[in-house]
Short mmCIF file of C-alpha atoms and ligand atoms in Angstrom, two decimals:
data_model
loop_
_atom_site.label_atom_id
_atom_site.label_comp_id
_atom_site.label_asym_id
_atom_site.label_seq_id
_atom_site.Cartn_x
_atom_site.Cartn_y
_atom_site.Cartn_z
CA MET O 18 -67.82 110.09 175.84
CA PRO O 19 -69.43 108.48 172.74
CA PRO O 20 -68.56 110.60 169.65
CA SER O 21 -71.86 111.99 169.35
CA MET O 22 -71.13 113.95 172.33
CA PRO O 23 -67.67 115.40 171.90
CA ASP O 24 -66.20 117.60 174.71
CA PRO O 25 -66.89 120.98 174.54
CA TRP O 26 -64.90 123.39 172.50
CA TRP O 27 -63.61 125.36 175.40
CA GLN O 28 -61.97 121.84 176.88
CA SER O 29 -59.84 121.25 174.03
CA ALA O 30 -59.18 124.92 172.41
CA VAL O 31 -56.03 127.00 172.80
CA ILE O 32 -57.27 130.48 173.64
CA TYR O 33 -55.66 133.63 172.76
CA GLN O 34 -55.93 137.07 174.84
CA ILE O 35 -55.88 140.33 173.16
CA TYR O 36 -55.15 143.30 175.15
CA PRO O 37 -56.79 145.83 172.70
CA ARG O 38 -55.05 148.73 173.69
CA SER O 39 -51.64 146.95 172.44
CA PHE O 40 -52.16 144.84 169.71
CA LEU O 41 -52.60 147.13 166.62
CA ASP O 42 -53.50 150.73 166.11
CA SER O 43 -55.27 151.31 162.69
CA ASP O 44 -56.37 154.96 163.53
CA GLU O 45 -52.87 157.16 164.11
CA ASP O 46 -54.18 157.71 167.81
CA GLY O 47 -51.16 155.29 169.28
CA VAL O 48 -53.85 153.13 171.11
CA GLY O 49 -54.39 149.70 169.56
CA ASP O 50 -58.23 149.17 168.23
CA LEU O 51 -60.53 146.68 167.13
CA ASP O 52 -60.10 147.48 163.34
CA GLY O 53 -56.34 146.93 164.09
CA ALA O 54 -57.04 143.70 165.79
CA ARG O 55 -59.34 142.17 163.06
CA SER O 56 -56.55 143.10 160.50
CA ARG O 57 -54.28 140.63 162.21
CA LEU O 58 -57.00 137.73 162.20
CA GLY O 59 -54.89 135.92 159.58
CA HIS O 60 -51.97 135.83 162.17
CA LEU O 61 -54.10 134.22 164.65
CA SER O 62 -55.67 131.96 162.09
CA TRP O 63 -52.25 130.72 161.05
CA LEU O 64 -50.88 130.40 164.58
CA GLY O 65 -53.67 128.03 164.84
CA VAL O 66 -56.11 129.28 168.09
CA ASP O 67 -59.57 128.52 168.76
CA ALA O 68 -60.66 131.27 170.16
CA VAL O 69 -59.61 134.96 171.39
CA TRP O 70 -60.43 136.61 174.80
CA LEU O 71 -60.58 140.55 174.02
CA SER O 72 -60.01 142.45 177.17
CA PRO O 73 -62.22 145.44 177.66
CA PHE O 74 -63.41 148.04 174.62
CA PHE O 75 -66.18 149.44 176.60
CA ARG O 76 -66.35 153.10 177.38
CA SER O 77 -64.21 154.24 179.96
CA PRO O 78 -62.69 156.83 181.50
CA MET O 79 -59.67 154.30 181.37
CA ARG O 80 -58.47 155.09 184.83
CA ASP O 81 -57.66 151.26 184.72
CA PHE O 82 -57.28 151.39 180.76
CA GLY O 83 -60.95 149.80 180.58
CA TYR O 84 -61.21 148.11 183.55
CA ASP O 85 -63.31 150.96 184.82
CA VAL O 86 -66.65 150.91 182.43
CA SER O 87 -69.03 153.71 182.14
CA ASP O 88 -71.31 152.39 179.55
CA TYR O 89 -71.15 148.25 179.28
CA CYS O 90 -73.06 148.40 175.74
CA ASP O 91 -71.04 150.71 173.78
CA VAL O 92 -67.42 150.83 172.22
CA ASP O 93 -65.27 153.55 173.34
CA PRO O 94 -64.29 155.61 170.49
CA LEU O 95 -60.70 154.97 171.07
CA PHE O 96 -61.23 151.25 170.12
CA GLY O 97 -63.88 152.13 167.47
CA THR O 98 -67.58 151.38 167.32
CA LEU O 99 -70.10 148.50 167.63
CA ALA O 100 -70.33 148.03 164.11
CA ASP O 101 -66.33 147.78 164.32
CA PHE O 102 -66.96 145.22 166.93
CA ASP O 103 -69.62 143.03 164.72
CA ARG O 104 -67.29 143.06 161.73
CA PHE O 105 -64.77 141.93 164.37
CA VAL O 106 -66.86 138.76 165.39
CA ALA O 107 -68.04 138.46 161.78
CA ASP O 108 -64.60 137.97 160.74
CA ALA O 109 -63.31 135.66 163.36
CA HIS O 110 -66.33 133.47 163.41
CA ALA O 111 -65.79 132.97 159.73
CA ARG O 112 -62.38 131.63 160.35
CA GLY O 113 -63.73 129.68 163.05
CA ILE O 114 -62.26 131.70 165.74
CA ARG O 115 -64.27 132.17 169.03
CA VAL O 116 -64.83 135.25 170.52
CA LEU O 117 -64.76 135.93 174.35
CA ILE O 118 -65.21 139.21 176.00
CA ASP O 119 -64.22 140.46 179.13
CA LEU O 120 -67.42 141.31 181.72
CA VAL O 121 -66.08 143.71 184.47
CA ALA O 122 -69.02 143.57 186.89
CA ASN O 123 -67.35 143.61 190.14
CA HIS O 124 -67.42 147.47 189.70
CA THR O 125 -67.82 150.54 187.61
CA SER O 126 -66.36 153.33 186.74
CA ASP O 127 -67.07 156.46 188.95
CA GLN O 128 -68.34 158.06 186.01
CA HIS O 129 -71.04 155.42 185.14
CA PRO O 130 -74.35 156.98 185.18
CA TRP O 131 -75.36 154.38 187.72
CA PHE O 132 -72.95 155.47 190.04
CA MET O 133 -73.32 159.25 189.37
CA ASP O 134 -76.71 158.82 190.34
CA SER O 135 -75.94 156.51 193.39
CA ARG O 136 -73.56 159.15 194.65
CA SER O 137 -75.99 162.02 194.07
CA SER O 138 -78.09 161.69 197.28
CA ARG O 139 -78.49 158.92 200.01
CA ASP O 140 -82.33 158.48 198.73
CA ASN O 141 -81.47 158.17 194.85
CA PRO O 142 -83.04 155.05 193.62
CA LYS O 143 -79.60 154.04 192.58
CA ARG O 144 -77.91 154.69 196.35
CA ASP O 145 -78.24 150.94 197.08
CA TRP O 146 -76.73 149.32 193.59
CA TYR O 147 -73.01 150.40 195.60
CA ILE O 148 -72.00 149.66 198.79
CA TRP O 149 -72.01 152.81 201.21
CA ARG O 150 -71.70 152.62 204.78
CA ASP O 151 -71.31 155.26 207.37
CA GLY O 152 -67.84 154.83 209.14
CA THR O 153 -66.33 158.07 210.79
CA PRO O 154 -64.95 161.17 209.07
CA ASP O 155 -61.42 159.89 209.83
CA CYS O 156 -62.19 156.27 209.75
CA PRO O 157 -63.31 153.85 207.17
CA PRO O 158 -66.09 151.32 207.60
CA ASN O 159 -63.68 148.09 207.91
CA ASN O 160 -59.92 147.50 207.28
CA TRP O 161 -59.92 146.34 203.94
CA ILE O 162 -57.23 147.61 201.81
CA ALA O 163 -57.77 148.35 197.98
CA SER O 164 -55.38 146.89 194.97
CA PHE O 165 -52.99 149.04 193.25
CA THR O 166 -53.10 151.98 196.08
CA ASN O 167 -52.64 149.77 199.01
CA GLU O 168 -55.07 152.26 200.62
CA PRO O 169 -58.12 151.91 202.21
CA ALA O 170 -60.96 150.31 200.01
CA TRP O 171 -63.16 153.10 200.89
CA THR O 172 -63.75 156.81 199.95
CA ARG O 173 -65.74 159.09 201.70
CA ASP O 174 -68.11 160.91 199.66
CA GLU O 175 -68.14 164.66 201.20
CA LYS O 176 -71.64 165.40 199.65
CA THR O 177 -73.63 162.66 201.50
CA GLY O 178 -71.19 161.67 204.09
CA GLN O 179 -70.86 158.02 203.53
CA TRP O 180 -68.20 155.95 202.53
CA TYR O 181 -67.85 153.96 199.25
CA LEU O 182 -66.06 150.45 198.99
CA HIS O 183 -63.54 150.05 195.99
CA LEU O 184 -61.72 146.86 196.03
CA PHE O 185 -59.67 148.57 193.03
CA LEU O 186 -59.16 152.47 192.41
CA PRO O 187 -61.36 154.86 194.03
CA GLU O 188 -62.55 155.65 190.30
CA GLN O 189 -63.95 151.80 190.22
CA PRO O 190 -66.78 151.56 192.98
CA ASP O 191 -68.12 147.77 193.85
CA LEU O 192 -71.62 147.21 192.86
CA ASN O 193 -74.01 145.77 195.23
CA TRP O 194 -74.54 142.23 193.76
CA GLY O 195 -76.55 141.76 196.98
CA ASN O 196 -79.47 144.05 195.24
CA PRO O 197 -81.16 142.09 192.62
CA GLU O 198 -81.58 145.23 190.16
CA VAL O 199 -78.06 144.92 189.89
CA GLU O 200 -77.92 141.37 189.01
CA ALA O 201 -80.52 142.20 186.36
CA ALA O 202 -78.93 144.61 184.71
CA VAL O 203 -75.72 142.63 184.35
CA HIS O 204 -77.47 139.86 182.92
CA GLU O 205 -79.09 142.34 180.43
CA VAL O 206 -75.78 143.65 179.66
CA MET O 207 -74.64 140.05 179.14
CA ARG O 208 -77.63 139.01 176.74
CA PHE O 209 -76.89 142.37 174.56
CA TRP O 210 -73.51 140.98 174.07
CA LEU O 211 -74.72 137.22 173.47
CA ASP O 212 -77.46 138.34 171.13
CA ARG O 213 -74.32 140.05 169.19
CA GLY O 214 -72.93 136.72 168.92
CA VAL O 215 -70.22 136.67 171.52
CA ASP O 216 -68.94 132.93 172.80
CA GLY O 217 -68.72 134.02 176.07
CA PHE O 218 -67.20 135.90 179.14
CA ARG O 219 -64.11 136.23 180.93
CA ILE O 220 -65.76 137.37 184.07
CA ASP O 221 -63.21 139.98 185.95
CA VAL O 222 -62.84 139.35 189.85
CA ALA O 223 -65.17 136.46 189.66
CA HIS O 224 -64.80 135.61 193.13
CA GLY O 225 -65.46 139.19 194.41
CA LEU O 226 -69.12 139.53 193.32
CA GLY O 227 -70.84 138.19 196.53
CA LYS O 228 -70.23 140.21 199.82
CA ASP O 229 -71.48 139.46 203.09
CA PRO O 230 -73.61 142.90 204.02
CA ARG O 231 -71.81 142.76 207.37
CA LEU O 232 -68.56 143.72 205.78
CA LEU O 233 -66.40 142.44 208.63
CA ASP O 234 -62.68 143.34 208.85
CA ASP O 235 -60.16 141.15 207.48
CA PRO O 236 -57.91 139.34 210.26
CA PRO O 237 -55.46 140.90 211.78
CA GLU O 238 -52.77 139.03 210.16
CA LEU O 239 -54.11 139.67 206.79
CA ALA O 240 -54.71 143.25 207.37
CA GLY O 241 -52.46 145.25 204.47
CA VAL O 242 -53.12 142.69 202.15
CA PRO O 243 -55.14 143.77 199.29
CA HIS O 244 -58.75 142.45 200.17
CA SER O 245 -59.73 141.47 196.26
CA SER O 246 -56.96 138.67 196.92
CA ILE O 247 -58.30 137.04 199.56
CA HIS O 248 -62.20 137.73 198.88
CA ASN O 249 -63.91 134.64 199.16
CA ASP O 250 -67.74 134.76 199.83
CA PRO O 251 -70.10 131.99 199.47
CA ARG O 252 -72.78 134.57 198.03
CA THR O 253 -70.83 134.29 194.79
CA HIS O 254 -71.46 130.74 193.94
CA ALA O 255 -75.60 131.70 193.88
CA ILE O 256 -74.67 134.21 191.89
CA LEU O 257 -72.16 132.33 189.25
CA ARG O 258 -75.04 129.82 189.10
CA ARG O 259 -77.60 132.16 187.29
CA LEU O 260 -74.74 133.64 185.16
CA ARG O 261 -74.06 130.37 184.18
CA HIS O 262 -78.08 129.19 183.84
CA LEU O 263 -78.50 132.77 181.65
CA VAL O 264 -75.39 131.80 179.23
CA ASP O 265 -76.58 127.70 179.12
CA GLY O 266 -79.58 129.00 177.86
CA TYR O 267 -78.18 130.24 174.56
CA PRO O 268 -77.16 127.73 171.68
CA GLY O 269 -73.50 127.24 170.88
CA GLU O 270 -72.01 126.36 173.88
CA ARG O 271 -71.32 130.06 175.19
CA MET O 272 -68.90 129.75 178.27
CA LEU O 273 -67.75 131.53 181.33
CA VAL O 274 -64.12 131.75 182.03
CA GLY O 275 -63.60 133.30 185.59
CA GLU O 276 -60.81 135.58 187.03
CA VAL O 277 -60.51 134.07 190.52
CA PHE O 278 -57.60 135.45 192.18
CA LEU O 279 -57.14 133.46 195.09
CA LEU O 280 -53.64 131.80 195.58
CA ASP O 281 -54.97 128.46 196.42
CA THR O 282 -56.00 126.07 193.95
CA SER O 283 -58.54 124.17 196.20
CA LEU O 284 -60.14 127.65 196.70
CA VAL O 285 -60.24 128.07 192.86
CA ALA O 286 -61.86 124.93 191.82
CA ALA O 287 -65.05 125.59 194.39
CA TYR O 288 -65.82 128.22 191.54
CA TYR O 289 -66.85 125.30 189.01
CA GLY O 290 -69.31 124.58 191.51
CA ASP O 291 -70.94 120.97 190.74
CA GLY O 292 -70.87 121.88 187.11
CA ASP O 293 -73.23 124.75 187.51
CA GLU O 294 -70.69 127.91 187.95
CA LEU O 295 -67.66 128.77 185.85
CA HIS O 296 -66.87 126.59 183.10
CA LEU O 297 -63.37 127.64 183.71
CA ALA O 298 -61.35 129.05 185.95
CA PHE O 299 -57.94 130.64 185.98
CA ASN O 300 -55.56 129.02 188.15
CA PHE O 301 -52.87 131.40 188.85
CA PRO O 302 -50.75 129.56 191.59
CA PRO O 303 -48.26 128.22 188.84
CA LEU O 304 -48.45 131.68 186.94
CA PHE O 305 -46.45 132.65 190.14
CA ALA O 306 -44.50 129.31 190.62
CA PRO O 307 -40.69 129.76 189.82
CA TRP O 308 -39.18 128.00 186.98
CA ASP O 309 -38.27 124.84 189.00
CA THR O 310 -38.95 121.22 188.70
CA SER O 311 -40.14 120.39 191.96
CA ALA O 312 -42.43 123.57 192.11
CA TRP O 313 -44.32 122.83 188.63
CA ARG O 314 -44.29 119.22 189.66
CA ASP O 315 -46.11 120.24 192.77
CA GLU O 316 -48.71 122.52 190.74
CA ILE O 317 -49.57 119.87 188.38
CA ILE O 318 -50.07 117.51 191.42
CA ARG O 319 -52.39 120.07 193.15
CA ALA O 320 -54.40 121.04 189.84
CA GLU O 321 -54.85 116.89 189.38
CA ALA O 322 -55.85 116.66 193.10
CA GLU O 323 -58.33 119.43 193.39
CA PHE O 324 -60.08 119.54 189.95
CA GLY O 325 -59.83 115.97 188.80
CA PRO O 326 -62.41 114.45 191.52
CA ARG O 327 -64.74 117.43 190.67
CA GLY O 328 -64.99 116.92 187.54
CA ALA O 329 -63.58 120.25 187.00
CA TRP O 330 -61.57 121.31 183.82
CA PRO O 331 -58.05 122.78 184.49
CA THR O 332 -56.55 126.19 182.94
CA TRP O 333 -53.28 127.05 182.36
CA VAL O 334 -51.89 130.53 181.89
CA LEU O 335 -48.29 131.90 182.40
CA SER O 336 -48.73 135.71 181.02
CA ASN O 337 -51.42 138.18 181.12
CA HIS O 338 -51.91 141.74 180.97
CA ASP O 339 -51.61 142.12 184.88
CA ASN O 340 -48.19 140.13 185.23
CA VAL O 341 -44.55 140.58 184.04
CA ARG O 342 -44.37 138.26 180.85
CA HIS O 343 -42.99 134.71 181.33
CA ARG O 344 -40.42 135.25 179.10
CA THR O 345 -39.02 138.10 181.32
CA ARG O 346 -39.67 136.29 184.40
CA TYR O 347 -37.67 132.94 183.64
CA GLY O 348 -34.81 135.17 182.09
CA SER O 349 -34.07 133.47 178.62
CA GLU O 350 -35.72 132.53 175.55
CA ALA O 351 -34.69 129.09 175.67
CA ARG O 352 -36.71 128.72 178.98
CA ALA O 353 -39.98 130.66 177.36
CA ARG O 354 -39.76 127.92 174.50
CA ALA O 355 -39.86 125.41 177.10
CA ALA O 356 -42.40 126.62 179.06
CA ALA O 357 -44.52 127.00 175.98
CA VAL O 358 -44.07 122.95 175.58
CA LEU O 359 -45.21 122.74 179.27
CA LEU O 360 -48.17 125.43 178.59
CA LEU O 361 -49.80 123.84 175.60
CA THR O 362 -49.74 119.92 176.82
CA LEU O 363 -50.43 120.21 179.98
CA ARG O 364 -54.23 118.67 180.91
CA GLY O 365 -56.24 121.60 180.64
CA THR O 366 -57.14 124.71 178.53
CA PRO O 367 -54.26 127.01 177.79
CA PHE O 368 -54.54 130.84 177.50
CA LEU O 369 -51.75 132.53 175.45
CA TYR O 370 -51.11 136.25 175.97
CA ALA O 371 -50.67 138.06 172.65
CA GLY O 372 -46.96 138.51 172.00
CA GLU O 373 -45.90 135.69 173.95
CA GLU O 374 -45.97 133.72 170.70
CA LEU O 375 -43.23 135.99 169.44
CA GLY O 376 -41.25 135.66 172.75
CA LEU O 377 -41.83 139.35 173.54
CA GLU O 378 -40.25 140.47 176.97
CA ASP O 379 -41.53 143.13 178.65
CA ALA O 380 -40.75 146.75 177.72
CA ILE O 381 -38.63 148.85 180.11
CA VAL O 382 -40.74 152.11 181.00
CA ALA O 383 -39.09 155.07 181.87
CA PRO O 384 -40.64 156.56 185.01
CA GLU O 385 -41.99 159.73 182.94
CA ARG O 386 -43.68 156.99 180.68
CA VAL O 387 -45.39 155.01 183.29
CA VAL O 388 -49.24 155.18 182.83
CA ASP O 389 -50.82 152.33 185.05
CA PRO O 390 -51.44 152.71 188.73
CA GLY O 391 -50.64 149.17 189.20
CA GLY O 392 -47.04 149.12 187.33
CA ARG O 393 -48.14 146.89 184.89
CA ASP O 394 -47.13 148.78 181.71
CA GLY O 395 -44.28 146.40 180.63
CA SER O 396 -46.37 143.40 179.58
CA ARG O 397 -48.72 145.78 177.78
CA ALA O 398 -45.95 147.12 175.41
CA PRO O 399 -47.15 147.20 171.57
CA LEU O 400 -47.09 144.27 169.68
CA PRO O 401 -44.21 144.80 166.85
CA TRP O 402 -45.81 143.42 163.66
CA ASP O 403 -42.72 144.00 161.25
CA ALA O 404 -39.23 145.83 161.33
CA THR O 405 -40.12 149.29 159.69
CA PRO O 406 -40.11 152.32 162.48
CA SER O 407 -43.82 151.68 163.50
CA HIS O 408 -43.79 148.48 163.45
CA GLY O 409 -46.73 147.87 161.52
CA TRP O 410 -48.79 150.28 163.54
CA ALA O 411 -50.54 153.52 162.24
CA THR O 412 -48.24 155.54 164.45
CA THR O 413 -44.48 155.61 165.56
CA ASP O 414 -45.77 156.52 169.01
CA PRO O 415 -47.28 154.54 170.59
CA TRP O 416 -48.98 154.68 174.13
CA LEU O 417 -46.10 152.56 175.60
CA PRO O 418 -42.41 151.77 174.35
CA TRP O 419 -41.78 148.82 172.26
CA PRO O 420 -40.47 145.66 174.06
CA PRO O 421 -36.78 145.22 173.51
CA ASP O 422 -35.54 144.34 170.30
CA PRO O 423 -38.49 144.74 167.86
CA GLN O 424 -36.32 144.94 164.80
CA THR O 425 -35.88 140.90 165.22
CA ASN O 426 -38.35 140.21 167.67
CA ASN O 427 -41.84 141.06 165.18
CA ALA O 428 -44.28 139.04 164.07
CA GLU O 429 -43.23 139.28 160.28
CA ALA O 430 -39.44 138.47 160.99
CA GLU O 431 -40.37 135.60 163.00
CA ARG O 432 -42.90 134.12 160.29
CA LEU O 433 -40.21 134.24 157.85
CA ASP O 434 -37.58 132.35 160.15
CA GLY O 435 -38.59 128.77 160.76
CA SER O 436 -36.46 128.42 163.63
CA SER O 437 -38.27 131.00 165.58
CA ILE O 438 -40.46 130.77 168.76
CA LEU O 439 -43.54 131.98 166.61
CA HIS O 440 -42.94 128.53 164.61
CA LEU O 441 -42.66 126.67 167.59
CA TYR O 442 -45.96 127.87 169.14
CA ARG O 443 -47.53 127.28 166.02
CA ARG O 444 -46.04 123.49 165.73
CA LEU O 445 -47.13 122.93 169.09
CA LEU O 446 -50.93 124.22 168.35
CA ALA O 447 -50.76 121.96 165.31
CA ALA O 448 -49.58 118.66 167.35
CA ARG O 449 -52.62 119.32 170.19
CA ARG O 450 -54.93 119.91 167.80
CA ALA O 451 -53.75 116.31 166.13
CA SER O 452 -53.66 114.38 169.27
CA PRO O 453 -56.51 113.32 171.34
CA ALA O 454 -53.89 112.89 174.10
CA LEU O 455 -52.88 116.47 174.53
CA MET O 456 -56.15 117.82 174.06
CA ARG O 457 -58.28 115.83 176.64
CA GLY O 458 -56.01 112.79 177.71
CA ASP O 459 -55.43 111.96 181.35
CA ILE O 460 -51.77 113.04 182.40
CA GLU O 461 -49.44 111.05 184.45
CA LEU O 462 -46.12 112.13 185.69
CA LEU O 463 -43.46 109.97 184.80
CA ALA O 464 -40.12 109.00 186.90
CA ALA O 465 -37.32 111.49 185.84
CA PRO O 466 -33.85 112.72 186.87
CA ALA O 467 -33.43 115.76 188.80
CA GLY O 468 -34.21 118.64 186.84
CA VAL O 469 -36.22 117.26 184.42
CA LEU O 470 -40.04 117.00 184.57
CA ALA O 471 -41.86 114.34 182.53
CA TYR O 472 -45.44 113.18 181.87
CA GLU O 473 -47.52 111.16 179.79
CA ARG O 474 -50.63 112.21 177.84
CA SER O 475 -53.02 109.42 176.72
CA PHE O 476 -56.32 109.23 175.46
CA ALA O 477 -58.00 106.20 174.01
CA GLY O 478 -54.87 104.48 172.28
CA ASP O 479 -53.07 108.02 171.64
CA ARG O 480 -50.00 108.48 174.07
CA ARG O 481 -47.38 111.47 173.91
CA VAL O 482 -44.83 111.95 176.41
CA VAL O 483 -43.45 115.26 177.47
CA ALA O 484 -40.28 115.90 179.01
CA VAL O 485 -39.14 119.44 180.41
CA ASN O 486 -35.23 120.01 180.98
CA PHE O 487 -35.68 122.92 183.96
CA SER O 488 -32.17 123.17 184.38
CA ASP O 489 -29.47 124.79 182.03
CA ARG O 490 -27.19 122.05 181.63
CA ALA O 491 -28.00 119.19 179.38
CA LEU O 492 -29.48 116.02 180.80
CA ASP O 493 -30.17 112.28 179.96
CA PHE O 494 -33.83 111.13 180.21
CA ASN O 495 -34.18 107.41 179.29
CA LEU O 496 -37.91 106.64 178.44
CA THR O 497 -38.46 103.22 180.40
CA LEU O 498 -42.38 103.42 179.85
CA SER O 499 -42.61 100.45 177.04
CA PRO O 500 -39.38 98.37 177.08
CA GLY O 501 -38.63 97.93 173.42
CA ALA O 502 -40.91 100.61 171.88
CA THR O 503 -39.36 103.85 170.27
CA TRP O 504 -40.28 107.50 170.59
CA ARG O 505 -40.01 109.81 168.06
CA VAL O 506 -39.59 113.59 168.65
CA GLN O 507 -42.75 114.93 167.39
CA VAL O 508 -42.10 118.54 168.80
CA ALA O 509 -38.55 120.23 170.21
CA SER O 510 -38.20 123.32 171.97
CA ASP O 511 -35.22 124.22 170.03
CA GLY O 512 -36.46 122.92 166.78
CA SER O 513 -33.64 119.75 166.96
CA GLY O 514 -34.13 116.33 166.06
CA GLU O 515 -37.63 116.46 164.97
CA GLY O 516 -38.94 113.50 163.37
CA SER O 517 -36.06 111.40 164.30
CA PRO O 518 -36.01 109.11 167.18
CA PHE O 519 -35.73 110.48 170.65
CA ARG O 520 -31.89 109.69 171.92
CA GLY O 521 -32.69 110.10 175.52
CA ASN O 522 -30.83 113.45 176.21
CA LEU O 523 -31.96 116.68 176.61
CA GLY O 524 -30.13 120.12 175.67
CA PRO O 525 -30.12 122.83 178.44
CA SER O 526 -33.86 124.36 179.24
CA ALA O 527 -35.11 122.21 176.67
CA ALA O 528 -38.32 120.39 176.26
CA VAL O 529 -39.85 117.89 173.97
CA VAL O 530 -43.39 116.09 172.69
CA LEU O 531 -42.73 112.53 172.36
CA THR O 532 -44.80 110.13 170.00
CA PRO O 533 -44.75 106.48 170.30
CA ASP O 534 -43.37 104.82 167.03
CA ARG O 535 -46.06 102.19 166.96
C1 GLC A 616 -58.58 142.33 186.96
C2 GLC A 616 -57.93 142.69 185.87
C3 GLC A 616 -56.94 143.79 186.31
C4 GLC A 616 -57.90 144.95 186.45
C5 GLC A 616 -58.73 144.44 187.64
C6 GLC A 616 -59.58 145.52 188.25
O1 GLC A 616 -57.47 141.81 187.98
O2 GLC A 616 -57.41 141.52 185.30
O3 GLC A 616 -56.43 144.13 184.81
O4 GLC A 616 -57.06 145.93 186.99
O5 GLC A 616 -59.14 143.24 187.62
O6 GLC A 616 -60.88 145.81 187.17
#
């Protein structure tokens, strides 16, 4: 690509997810808020992230902690005001950090005025904004199963004697994207935020939007599987093309990243269209892969095979607000450090989940403190900023318990300790930013002994080799790439030997980024 046409920012960016409830509380209600998040933008600048994605902060009854929106164009008082949002965006932009927001448009809250109108009578003009069907009093219209409840994805409304569809909680009725008025209303919401300066959207349940009005049963072998994880209707592609057209009409490379929760990379790749649907899509199979060399090798091969030929730019994500943190899943900080090297050096855009840079584990949540109907409280524990009893929050009693060891696993302590995982993330981000190979280069898997995954990234003469030891013992890895050439350790997951020639061995669960000497 000629220098006058640099790759779009979202290809070389590192994007950091803020779950606002859990980031930092500034007003003593125990729930994080926009002002709290704004006050820690300095942490993100220091770390070196390029963009943040804010999980929902819109008005919501909070049955799904904001993924049930009752007003798309206002900030829930828990999180602040529209003026606070504008200040957040202005401060982020002043630091060169872009801002993505969540677009939750597969469904609304049942308290959204649209749904309240829709359910009020069969002939209400908004009736068809949602998906109503007859069924019988005891039997829903089809066999789809809702996420979280594992009950039918339908609720019967006594008043009008029909059932409405909800792929998630009964309090999250699905919008009917087959109705052009719905699409126009969502486009208007997007313009509202684009005009306020957001750089794009993370589209919730992007693969769920289009629905076949026949609403055919899921095949018997899949009955019992939540429908939202298998829904794959071709109508969604045209919807996404129109969303893409809308954001592309704005200046400044606004973008769409879609949550396509289909655990098959070839299906995910289709949501990039011909470069005219999603700019990026989350590819979740690697998130669910075990910490294992061949599993990861396979995921990389699959991503290259599916995304490469269509010119679709991959994404990589290990943790988010819906899953157990990878520090907890993989079982040790050494592995979490090696995983950070992997995440930040693969070909594609990495997404970090707030707190992974601190090596946070999931909180242990006692049964009486469980609040999420989907069992996801552990990864949503509040971020500890320092070692004081309130860990930097405006209260000592946040909405969820702290993650383990907040006296030592907190931002301030780790920033003071050059050997912390936080500093490793910072070194990795800096190494990426300084290397065209890491930001946009090709990837080639290298021969490596059992237990080691190694690959080379290269772009216009810039080269890096990455080697990850997935085993818990020390292993040899002799680089035979260019005989006679020497390689230096640029970043090591355990910090050892950085700046020195690579000696051909990897510590237990250790990973390195190597740079050629010449
Ligand atoms: C997505 C969100 C999740 C939410 C669900 C329903 O999967 O990531 O948090 O519960 O959609 O909106």
